[in-house]
């Protein structure tokens, strides 16, 4: 006997969840790439950064550079997993976006406008990853729509 192949019909809920996952993956990739560049600038001690005295969370600019470089590299790796809708990537994406928010908050005096932009982008990543539910996604090799399982 041969099995009949039925075309997949996508529900609006599936499309919404898939769109949010792609949005989060792209945003996290951008956050990661920009954080890598920011880390490289700080390691090279570029003149772009403002140095302030008497800041509570004062670290060496090179130290901040390595922190941002590491966070950015991990964010790019996690975003690749998000394109595949992996559960580990969703959890890791929320965690790394949270760490990026904390790191940018602590380095706010060094580059204030860019830190606020990165905090906002990371907030959108967390929102997108937390709104979409696992049951709204379908296996790409599955022929049944997510609601008919």
Backbone as CSV, one residue per row, in Angstrom:
resi,resn,N_x,N_y,N_z,CA_x,CA_y,CA_z,C_x,C_y,C_z
1,UNK,0.830,-1.172,0.000,0.000,0.000,0.000,0.881,1.243,0.000
2,UNK,0.387,2.234,-0.614,1.103,3.502,-0.631,0.369,4.499,0.245
3,UNK,1.135,5.296,0.902,0.549,6.322,1.764,0.287,7.572,0.943
4,UNK,-0.879,8.114,1.136,-1.236,9.348,0.418,-0.589,10.535,1.121
5,UNK,-0.013,11.380,0.341,0.621,12.577,0.883,-0.402,13.701,0.876
6,UNK,-0.707,14.199,2.059,-1.644,15.310,2.162,-0.872,16.602,2.321
7,UNK,-1.245,17.634,1.602,-0.528,18.904,1.737,-0.778,19.514,3.106
8,UNK,0.211,20.184,3.611,0.110,20.814,4.922,-0.639,22.133,4.785
9,UNK,-1.590,22.325,5.636,-2.270,23.612,5.696,-1.794,24.325,6.956
10,UNK,-1.363,25.519,6.784,-0.849,26.282,7.910,-1.956,27.127,8.508
11,UNK,-2.080,27.048,9.792,-3.041,27.894,10.472,-2.389,29.241,10.769
12,UNK,-3.222,30.210,11.075,-2.698,31.541,11.387,-1.831,31.496,12.641
13,UNK,-2.189,30.634,13.591,-1.420,30.512,14.815,-0.014,29.980,14.527
14,UNK,0.077,29.006,13.615,1.375,28.459,13.231,2.216,29.528,12.555
15,UNK,1.623,30.275,11.665,2.358,31.318,10.953,2.855,32.383,11.921
16,UNK,2.027,32.752,12.889,2.407,33.743,13.881,3.591,33.251,14.709
17,UNK,3.532,32.014,15.174,4.610,31.460,15.993,5.900,31.337,15.191
18,UNK,5.789,30.875,13.959,6.985,30.742,13.117,7.585,32.113,12.817
19,UNK,6.744,33.092,12.590,7.234,34.444,12.337,7.950,35.027,13.536
20,UNK,7.421,34.793,14.728,8.085,35.282,15.937,9.435,34.607,16.147
21,UNK,9.498,33.310,15.826,10.763,32.601,15.993,11.822,33.135,15.021
22,UNK,11.428,33.392,13.798,12.367,33.953,12.821,12.771,35.369,13.243
23,UNK,11.801,36.150,13.718,12.100,37.497,14.214,13.129,37.434,15.336
24,UNK,12.910,36.538,16.300,13.836,36.416,17.419,15.213,35.960,16.956
25,UNK,15.250,35.037,15.996,16.537,34.549,15.501,17.322,35.657,14.799
26,UNK,16.638,36.434,13.979,17.306,37.526,13.265,17.762,38.601,14.246
27,UNK,16.894,38.970,15.174,17.255,39.994,16.154,18.420,39.546,17.033
28,UNK,18.416,38.265,17.454,19.503,37.782,18.289,20.805,37.716,17.496
29,UNK,20.721,37.368,16.220,21.921,37.369,15.381,22.474,38.794,15.252
30,UNK,21.578,39.771,15.058,22.026,41.166,14.990,22.637,41.630,16.306
31,UNK,21.982,41.293,17.406,22.511,41.657,18.722,23.896,41.040,18.905
32,UNK,24.034,39.784,18.516,25.320,39.108,18.666,26.414,39.722,17.813
33,UNK,26.105,39.982,16.555,27.103,40.569,15.653,27.511,41.962,16.125
34,UNK,26.524,42.761,16.512,26.838,44.108,16.989,27.613,44.076,18.303
35,UNK,27.310,43.101,19.154,28.052,42.974,20.406,29.491,42.524,20.152
36,UNK,29.690,41.667,19.165,31.046,41.265,18.788,31.838,42.486,18.326
37,UNK,31.219,43.303,17.468,31.901,44.513,17.009,32.192,45.470,18.159
38,UNK,31.230,45.594,19.068,31.445,46.465,20.221,32.580,45.939,21.081
39,UNK,32.654,44.629,21.250,33.732,44.026,22.017,35.085,44.273,21.383
40,UNK,35.148,44.143,20.051,36.408,44.389,19.349,36.830,45.852,19.506
41,UNK,35.864,46.762,19.413,36.186,48.187,19.594,36.720,48.449,20.993
42,UNK,36.112,47.819,21.996,36.548,48.064,23.369,37.910,47.430,23.639
43,UNK,38.151,46.251,23.071,39.458,45.608,23.253,40.556,46.459,22.629
44,UNK,40.257,47.046,21.463,41.225,47.906,20.795,41.314,49.283,21.445
45,UNK,40.477,49.524,22.472,40.402,50.791,23.182,40.221,51.961,22.214
46,UNK,39.173,51.831,21.446,38.827,52.838,20.454,38.419,54.135,21.155
47,UNK,38.517,55.237,20.451,38.158,56.535,21.010,36.652,56.784,21.019
48,UNK,35.878,55.821,20.583,34.422,55.965,20.548,33.845,55.966,21.951
49,UNK,34.466,55.245,22.857,33.920,55.058,24.195,34.258,56.223,25.103
50,UNK,33.312,56.534,25.957,33.454,57.590,26.944,33.895,56.940,28.254
51,UNK,34.875,57.493,28.885,35.289,56.966,30.180,34.843,57.945,31.258
52,UNK,34.216,57.409,32.256,33.719,58.243,33.349,34.422,57.833,34.642
53,UNK,34.536,58.774,35.524,35.104,58.475,36.830,33.977,58.275,37.820
54,UNK,34.285,57.573,38.898,33.341,57.356,39.997,32.078,56.614,39.556
55,UNK,32.235,55.633,38.720,31.100,54.789,38.325,31.131,53.539,39.192
56,UNK,29.987,53.161,39.725,29.929,52.052,40.673,30.450,50.747,40.063
57,UNK,30.053,50.445,38.827,30.444,49.200,38.177,31.619,49.442,37.235
58,UNK,32.668,50.024,37.758,33.795,50.397,36.921,34.679,49.184,36.644
59,UNK,34.847,48.887,35.364,35.758,47.852,34.900,36.676,48.481,33.875
60,UNK,37.732,47.788,33.592,38.622,48.212,32.530,37.882,48.076,31.200
61,UNK,38.113,48.990,30.283,37.448,48.963,28.981,37.763,47.673,28.227
62,UNK,38.965,47.170,28.367,39.321,45.908,27.721,38.535,44.751,28.321
63,UNK,38.317,44.780,29.620,37.497,43.751,30.269,36.076,43.742,29.725
64,UNK,35.487,44.942,29.581,34.153,45.028,28.990,34.155,44.514,27.560
65,UNK,35.239,44.774,26.850,35.337,44.298,25.472,35.281,42.791,25.389
66,UNK,36.009,42.114,26.261,35.985,40.648,26.246,34.616,40.108,26.652
67,UNK,33.958,40.763,27.595,32.611,40.338,28.008,31.646,40.452,26.825
68,UNK,31.664,41.592,26.145,30.758,41.790,25.009,31.101,40.874,23.841
69,UNK,32.368,40.626,23.622,32.780,39.724,22.554,32.278,38.309,22.812
70,UNK,32.421,37.829,24.028,31.952,36.479,24.372,30.432,36.372,24.277
71,UNK,29.721,37.363,24.824,28.261,37.338,24.753,27.775,37.383,23.309
72,UNK,28.421,38.177,22.487,28.038,38.278,21.085,28.258,36.978,20.335
73,UNK,29.386,36.321,20.592,29.662,35.050,19.915,28.646,33.984,20.311
74,UNK,28.312,33.912,21.590,27.311,32.942,22.045,25.939,33.272,21.456
75,UNK,25.603,34.549,21.372,24.312,34.950,20.800,24.191,34.531,19.338
76,UNK,25.266,34.644,18.579,25.226,34.234,17.171,25.028,32.729,17.067
77,UNK,25.699,31.958,17.905,25.541,30.496,17.888,24.112,30.109,18.257
78,UNK,23.559,30.747,19.267,22.189,30.447,19.695,21.190,30.833,18.612
79,UNK,21.449,31.915,17.890,20.517,32.327,16.833,20.457,31.300,15.708
80,UNK,21.558,30.601,15.453,21.538,29.529,14.452,20.597,28.414,14.907
81,UNK,20.630,28.085,16.189,19.699,27.095,16.730,18.264,27.560,16.685
82,UNK,18.034,28.859,16.824,16.667,29.385,16.756,16.078,29.241,15.357
83,UNK,16.920,29.334,14.336,16.419,29.139,12.972,15.908,27.720,12.773
84,UNK,16.359,26.790,13.612,15.900,25.403,13.537,14.821,25.114,14.573
85,UNK,14.379,26.121,15.297,13.336,26.021,16.329,13.698,25.006,17.404
86,UNK,14.963,24.948,17.779,15.412,24.033,18.822,15.040,24.575,20.197
87,UNK,14.597,23.676,21.068,14.192,24.087,22.407,15.373,24.646,23.190
88,UNK,16.541,24.020,23.070,17.713,24.516,23.784,18.042,25.940,23.355
89,UNK,17.786,26.252,22.079,18.087,27.590,21.575,17.098,28.616,22.127
90,UNK,15.851,28.211,22.323,14.875,29.139,22.900,15.253,29.497,24.329
91,UNK,15.610,28.489,25.118,16.021,28.730,26.505,17.326,29.531,26.526
92,UNK,18.274,29.119,25.701,19.539,29.838,25.622,19.381,31.255,25.114
93,UNK,18.433,31.449,24.190,18.182,32.781,23.648,17.669,33.745,24.705
94,UNK,16.756,33.264,25.532,16.246,34.108,26.618,17.373,34.409,27.608
95,UNK,18.165,33.391,27.924,19.262,33.582,28.892,20.318,34.539,28.345
96,UNK,20.739,34.350,27.113,21.802,35.200,26.570,21.296,36.627,26.354
97,UNK,20.033,36.778,25.945,19.476,38.126,25.793,19.400,38.826,27.153
98,UNK,19.073,38.080,28.200,19.073,38.654,29.547,20.462,39.084,29.986
99,UNK,21.459,38.256,29.679,22.838,38.624,30.018,23.321,39.832,29.215
100,UNK,22.884,39.922,27.961,23.238,41.085,27.140,22.614,42.354,27.728
101,UNK,21.384,42.244,28.207,20.732,43.397,28.846,21.519,43.826,30.081
102,UNK,21.913,42.861,30.910,22.663,43.190,32.125,24.010,43.820,31.775
103,UNK,24.723,43.225,30.819,26.039,43.759,30.438,25.927,45.166,29.866
104,UNK,24.882,45.407,29.062,24.725,46.746,28.494,24.275,47.755,29.535
105,UNK,23.504,47.313,30.516,23.133,48.218,31.598,24.362,48.613,32.407
106,UNK,25.219,47.632,32.697,26.411,47.917,33.494,27.434,48.753,32.736
107,UNK,27.424,48.665,31.405,28.372,49.461,30.622,27.714,50.706,30.029
108,UNK,26.595,51.104,30.597,25.852,52.275,30.128,26.683,53.556,30.064
109,UNK,27.521,53.862,31.047,28.286,55.121,30.977,29.317,55.164,29.862
110,UNK,29.752,54.010,29.380,30.799,53.997,28.359,30.263,54.354,26.978
111,UNK,29.026,53.946,26.689,28.428,54.196,25.371,26.915,54.182,25.556
112,UNK,26.336,55.258,26.081,24.954,55.239,26.567,23.885,54.970,25.512
113,UNK,23.948,55.640,24.381,22.880,55.480,23.385,22.880,54.053,22.834
114,UNK,24.062,53.555,22.521,24.142,52.214,21.961,23.719,51.161,22.986
115,UNK,24.027,51.385,24.243,23.602,50.453,25.291,22.078,50.388,25.373
116,UNK,21.421,51.516,25.258,19.955,51.536,25.307,19.366,50.827,24.091
117,UNK,19.959,51.017,22.923,19.496,50.329,21.715,19.635,48.815,21.883
118,UNK,20.761,48.371,22.402,20.986,46.933,22.595,20.048,46.355,23.653
119,UNK,19.757,47.117,24.691,18.805,46.661,25.702,17.425,46.487,25.080
120,UNK,17.008,47.438,24.253,15.700,47.342,23.601,15.640,46.147,22.643
121,UNK,16.681,45.949,21.849,16.693,44.815,20.919,16.646,43.485,21.673
122,UNK,17.386,43.388,22.750,17.389,42.159,23.546,16.037,41.941,24.221
123,UNK,15.386,43.014,24.619,14.038,42.892,25.175,13.053,42.336,24.164
124,UNK,13.161,42.767,22.909,12.298,42.214,21.857,12.586,40.734,21.626
125,UNK,13.837,40.339,21.729,14.186,38.916,21.573,13.526,38.099,22.676
126,UNK,13.638,38.541,23.913,13.020,37.821,25.027,11.514,37.745,24.839
127,UNK,10.899,38.844,24.440,9.456,38.850,24.217,9.062,37.842,23.143
128,UNK,9.757,37.847,22.022,9.404,36.957,20.922,9.599,35.495,21.300
129,UNK,10.626,35.192,22.051,10.873,33.805,22.432,9.907,33.312,23.494
130,UNK,9.397,34.211,24.319,8.477,33.806,25.379,7.022,33.752,24.919
131,UNK,6.675,34.450,23.866,5.285,34.482,23.406,4.919,33.220,22.622
132,UNK,5.808,32.776,21.755,5.524,31.598,20.925,5.624,30.331,21.769
133,UNK,4.627,29.432,21.609,4.613,28.189,22.366,5.138,27.040,21.515
134,UNK,5.633,26.017,22.168,6.220,24.861,21.484,5.187,24.148,20.612
135,UNK,3.963,24.013,21.097,2.946,23.278,20.331,2.485,24.031,19.083
136,UNK,2.861,25.288,18.949,2.506,26.046,17.757,3.439,25.772,16.588
137,UNK,4.549,25.085,16.859,5.507,24.780,15.809,5.290,23.377,15.300
138,UNK,5.591,23.173,14.039,5.468,21.850,13.445,6.833,21.344,13.035
139,UNK,6.972,20.030,13.023,8.184,19.408,12.512,8.203,19.612,11.000
140,UNK,9.310,20.068,10.416,9.329,20.342,8.979,9.066,19.108,8.121
141,UNK,9.265,17.908,8.674,9.029,16.691,7.906,7.664,16.088,8.185
142,UNK,6.914,16.698,9.062,5.578,16.224,9.403,4.587,16.734,8.367
143,UNK,3.627,15.890,7.997,2.656,16.278,6.977,1.370,16.805,7.577
144,UNK,1.208,16.688,8.882,-0.022,17.157,9.527,0.172,18.553,10.071
145,UNK,-0.847,19.402,9.986,-0.729,20.730,10.589,-0.664,20.613,12.109
146,UNK,-0.107,21.608,12.787,0.087,21.530,14.227,-1.205,21.303,15.006
147,UNK,-2.321,21.792,14.562,-3.573,21.637,15.296,-4.202,20.273,15.172
148,UNK,-3.811,19.450,14.192,-4.439,18.150,13.958,-3.686,16.996,14.588
149,UNK,-2.708,17.258,15.434,-1.923,16.157,16.019,-2.630,15.544,17.169
